Amino acid sequence: MKARPAIVYSVLRLLAFLVPFGLMMLSPVLREYYWLAAIFAALIGLSLSLLFLRRPLAEATSGLPEQRVRRTGARDDADAEDAASDALGDDTAR
């Protein structure tokens, strides 16, 4: 996984929260209830990221399976289960 897509995604997620929060803090009512503004900003940020940040999320997570295999040397789950059943001599799994 490259660091740049993950950083871009993280910054965009932070902006999706901070911009609505900052706009709501301009309101005198929500300035008094900052916790309510934070909840609303979190819900707005979640909605915005689900709608508009799919591609940056896909770019940030595209290399994770290959990186896991390289780091741990693990194979696919099905291959690992087959190897474990072969080691036990269990032919009922097939």
Coordinates of N, CA and C in Angstrom, one line a residue:
M1 N 0.8 -1.2 0.0 CA 0.0 0.0 0.0 C 0.9 1.2 0.0
K2 N 0.6 2.1 -0.9 CA 1.3 3.4 -0.9 C 0.8 4.3 0.1
A3 N 1.6 5.2 0.6 CA 1.2 6.1 1.7 C 0.3 7.2 1.1
R4 N 0.6 7.7 -0.1 CA -0.1 8.8 -0.6 C -1.6 8.6 -0.7
P5 N -2.2 7.6 -1.3 CA -3.6 7.4 -1.3 C -4.3 7.3 0.1
A6 N -3.6 6.7 1.0 CA -4.1 6.6 2.4 C -4.1 8.0 3.0
I7 N -3.1 8.8 2.8 CA -3.1 10.2 3.3 C -4.1 11.0 2.7
V8 N -4.3 10.9 1.4 CA -5.4 11.7 0.7 C -6.7 11.3 1.3
Y9 N -7.0 10.1 1.4 CA -8.3 9.6 2.0 C -8.5 10.1 3.4
S10 N -7.5 10.0 4.2 CA -7.6 10.5 5.6 C -7.9 12.0 5.7
V11 N -7.2 12.8 4.8 CA -7.4 14.2 4.8 C -8.8 14.5 4.4
L12 N -9.3 13.9 3.3 CA -10.6 14.1 2.8 C -11.7 13.7 3.9
R13 N -11.4 12.6 4.6 CA -12.4 12.3 5.7 C -12.4 13.3 6.8
L14 N -11.2 13.8 7.2 CA -11.2 14.9 8.2 C -11.9 16.1 7.7
L15 N -11.7 16.5 6.4 CA -12.4 17.7 5.9 C -13.9 17.5 5.9
A16 N -14.3 16.3 5.6 CA -15.7 16.0 5.5 C -16.4 16.1 6.9
F17 N -15.6 16.1 8.0 CA -16.1 16.3 9.3 C -15.9 17.8 9.7
L18 N -14.7 18.3 9.5 CA -14.3 19.6 10.0 C -15.1 20.8 9.4
V19 N -15.3 20.7 8.1 CA -16.1 21.7 7.4 C -17.5 21.9 7.9
P20 N -18.3 20.8 8.0 CA -19.6 21.0 8.5 C -19.6 21.4 10.0
F21 N -18.6 20.9 10.8 CA -18.5 21.3 12.2 C -18.2 22.8 12.3
G22 N -17.3 23.2 11.5 CA -17.0 24.7 11.5 C -18.1 25.5 11.1
L23 N -18.9 25.1 10.1 CA -20.1 25.9 9.7 C -21.1 25.9 10.8
M24 N -21.3 24.7 11.5 CA -22.3 24.7 12.5 C -21.9 25.5 13.7
M25 N -20.6 25.6 14.0 CA -20.1 26.4 15.1 C -20.3 27.9 14.9
L26 N -20.6 28.3 13.7 CA -21.0 29.7 13.4 C -22.4 30.1 14.0
S27 N -23.2 29.0 14.1 CA -24.5 29.3 14.7 C -24.5 29.5 16.2
P28 N -25.1 30.5 16.7 CA -25.1 30.7 18.2 C -25.7 29.6 19.0
V29 N -26.7 28.9 18.4 CA -27.4 27.8 19.2 C -26.4 26.6 19.3
L30 N -25.8 26.3 18.1 CA -25.0 25.1 18.1 C -23.6 25.3 18.8
R31 N -23.2 26.6 18.9 CA -22.0 27.0 19.6 C -22.2 26.6 21.1
E32 N -23.4 26.8 21.6 CA -23.6 26.5 23.0 C -23.7 25.0 23.2
Y33 N -24.2 24.3 22.2 CA -24.3 22.8 22.3 C -23.3 22.2 21.3
Y34 N -22.0 22.4 21.6 CA -21.0 21.9 20.7 C -21.0 20.4 20.5
W35 N -21.4 19.7 21.5 CA -21.5 18.2 21.4 C -22.5 17.8 20.3
L36 N -23.6 18.6 20.3 CA -24.7 18.3 19.3 C -24.1 18.6 17.8
A37 N -23.4 19.7 17.7 CA -22.8 20.0 16.5 C -21.8 19.0 16.0
A38 N -21.0 18.4 17.0 CA -20.1 17.3 16.7 C -20.8 16.1 16.2
I39 N -21.9 15.8 16.8 CA -22.7 14.6 16.4 C -23.2 14.8 15.0
F40 N -23.8 16.0 14.7 CA -24.3 16.2 13.4 C -23.2 16.2 12.3
A41 N -22.1 16.8 12.7 CA -21.0 16.9 11.7 C -20.4 15.5 11.5
A42 N -20.4 14.6 12.5 CA -20.0 13.2 12.2 C -21.0 12.5 11.3
L43 N -22.3 12.7 11.5 CA -23.2 12.1 10.6 C -23.1 12.6 9.2
I44 N -22.9 13.9 9.0 CA -22.8 14.5 7.7 C -21.5 14.0 7.1
G45 N -20.4 14.0 7.8 CA -19.1 13.5 7.3 C -19.2 12.0 6.9
L46 N -19.9 11.2 7.6 CA -20.1 9.8 7.2 C -20.8 9.7 5.9
S47 N -21.9 10.5 5.8 CA -22.7 10.4 4.6 C -21.9 10.9 3.4
L48 N -21.2 12.0 3.6 CA -20.4 12.5 2.5 C -19.3 11.5 2.0
S49 N -18.7 10.9 3.0 CA -17.6 10.0 2.6 C -18.2 8.7 2.0
L50 N -19.4 8.3 2.4 CA -20.0 7.1 1.7 C -20.4 7.5 0.3
L51 N -20.8 8.7 0.1 CA -21.3 9.1 -1.3 C -20.1 9.4 -2.2
F52 N -19.1 10.2 -1.7 CA -18.2 10.8 -2.6 C -16.7 10.2 -2.5
L53 N -16.4 9.4 -1.5 CA -15.1 9.0 -1.3 C -14.9 7.5 -1.6
R54 N -15.6 6.9 -2.4 CA -15.5 5.5 -2.7 C -14.2 5.2 -3.5
R55 N -13.9 6.1 -4.5 CA -12.7 5.9 -5.3 C -11.4 6.1 -4.5
P56 N -11.3 7.1 -3.6 CA -10.1 7.2 -2.8 C -10.0 6.1 -1.8
L57 N -11.1 5.6 -1.3 CA -11.0 4.4 -0.4 C -10.5 3.2 -1.1
A58 N -11.0 3.0 -2.4 CA -10.6 1.8 -3.2 C -9.1 2.0 -3.5
E59 N -8.6 3.1 -3.8 CA -7.2 3.3 -4.1 C -6.3 3.1 -2.8
A60 N -6.8 3.5 -1.7 CA -6.1 3.4 -0.4 C -6.0 1.9 0.0
T61 N -7.0 1.1 -0.3 CA -7.0 -0.3 0.1 C -6.7 -1.3 -0.9
S62 N -6.3 -0.8 -2.1 CA -6.2 -1.8 -3.2 C -5.0 -2.8 -3.0
G63 N -4.0 -2.4 -2.4 CA -2.8 -3.3 -2.2 C -2.8 -4.0 -0.9
L64 N -3.8 -3.9 -0.1 CA -3.7 -4.6 1.2 C -3.6 -6.1 1.2
P65 N -4.4 -6.8 0.3 CA -4.2 -8.3 0.3 C -2.8 -8.7 -0.1
E66 N -2.3 -8.1 -1.1 CA -0.9 -8.5 -1.6 C 0.1 -8.2 -0.5
Q67 N -0.1 -7.0 0.2 CA 0.9 -6.7 1.3 C 0.8 -7.7 2.4
R68 N -0.4 -8.2 2.7 CA -0.6 -9.1 3.8 C 0.2 -10.4 3.4
V69 N 0.0 -10.9 2.2 CA 0.7 -12.1 1.8 C 2.2 -11.9 1.8
R70 N 2.7 -10.8 1.3 CA 4.1 -10.5 1.4 C 4.6 -10.5 2.8
R71 N 3.9 -9.8 3.7 CA 4.4 -9.7 5.1 C 4.4 -11.0 5.9
T72 N 3.2 -11.7 5.8 CA 3.1 -12.9 6.6 C 3.4 -14.2 5.9
G73 N 3.5 -14.1 4.6 CA 3.7 -15.3 3.8 C 2.5 -16.2 3.8
A74 N 1.3 -15.7 4.2 CA 0.1 -16.5 4.3 C -0.5 -16.7 2.9
R75 N -1.1 -17.8 2.7 CA -1.8 -18.1 1.4 C -3.3 -17.7 1.6
D76 N -4.0 -18.0 0.5 CA -5.4 -17.8 0.6 C -6.1 -18.7 1.7
D77 N -7.1 -18.2 2.2 CA -7.8 -19.0 3.3 C -8.2 -20.4 2.9
A78 N -8.7 -20.6 1.7 CA -9.1 -21.9 1.2 C -7.8 -22.8 1.1
D79 N -6.7 -22.3 0.7 CA -5.5 -23.0 0.6 C -5.0 -23.4 2.0
A80 N -5.1 -22.5 2.9 CA -4.7 -22.8 4.3 C -5.6 -23.9 4.9
E81 N -6.9 -23.8 4.7 CA -7.7 -24.8 5.2 C -7.5 -26.2 4.6
D82 N -7.2 -26.2 3.3 CA -6.9 -27.5 2.6 C -5.6 -28.1 3.2
A83 N -4.6 -27.2 3.4 CA -3.3 -27.7 4.0 C -3.5 -28.2 5.4
A84 N -4.4 -27.6 6.2 CA -4.6 -28.0 7.6 C -5.3 -29.3 7.6
S85 N -6.3 -29.5 6.7 CA -7.0 -30.8 6.6 C -6.2 -31.9 6.1
D86 N -5.3 -31.6 5.2 CA -4.3 -32.6 4.7 C -3.4 -33.0 5.8
A87 N -2.9 -32.1 6.6 CA -2.0 -32.4 7.7 C -2.7 -33.3 8.7
L88 N -4.0 -33.1 8.9 CA -4.7 -33.9 9.9 C -5.2 -35.3 9.3
G89 N -5.1 -35.4 8.0 CA -5.6 -36.6 7.3 C -7.1 -36.6 7.2
D90 N -7.7 -35.5 7.2 CA -9.2 -35.4 7.2 C -9.6 -35.3 5.7
D91 N -10.3 -36.3 5.2 CA -10.7 -36.2 3.8 C -12.2 -35.8 3.7
T92 N -12.8 -35.6 4.8 CA -14.3 -35.2 4.8 C -14.5 -33.7 4.4
A93 N -13.4 -32.9 4.4 CA -13.6 -31.5 4.1 C -13.7 -31.3 2.6
R94 N -13.4 -32.3 1.8 CA -13.5 -32.2 0.3 C -14.8 -32.7 -0.2

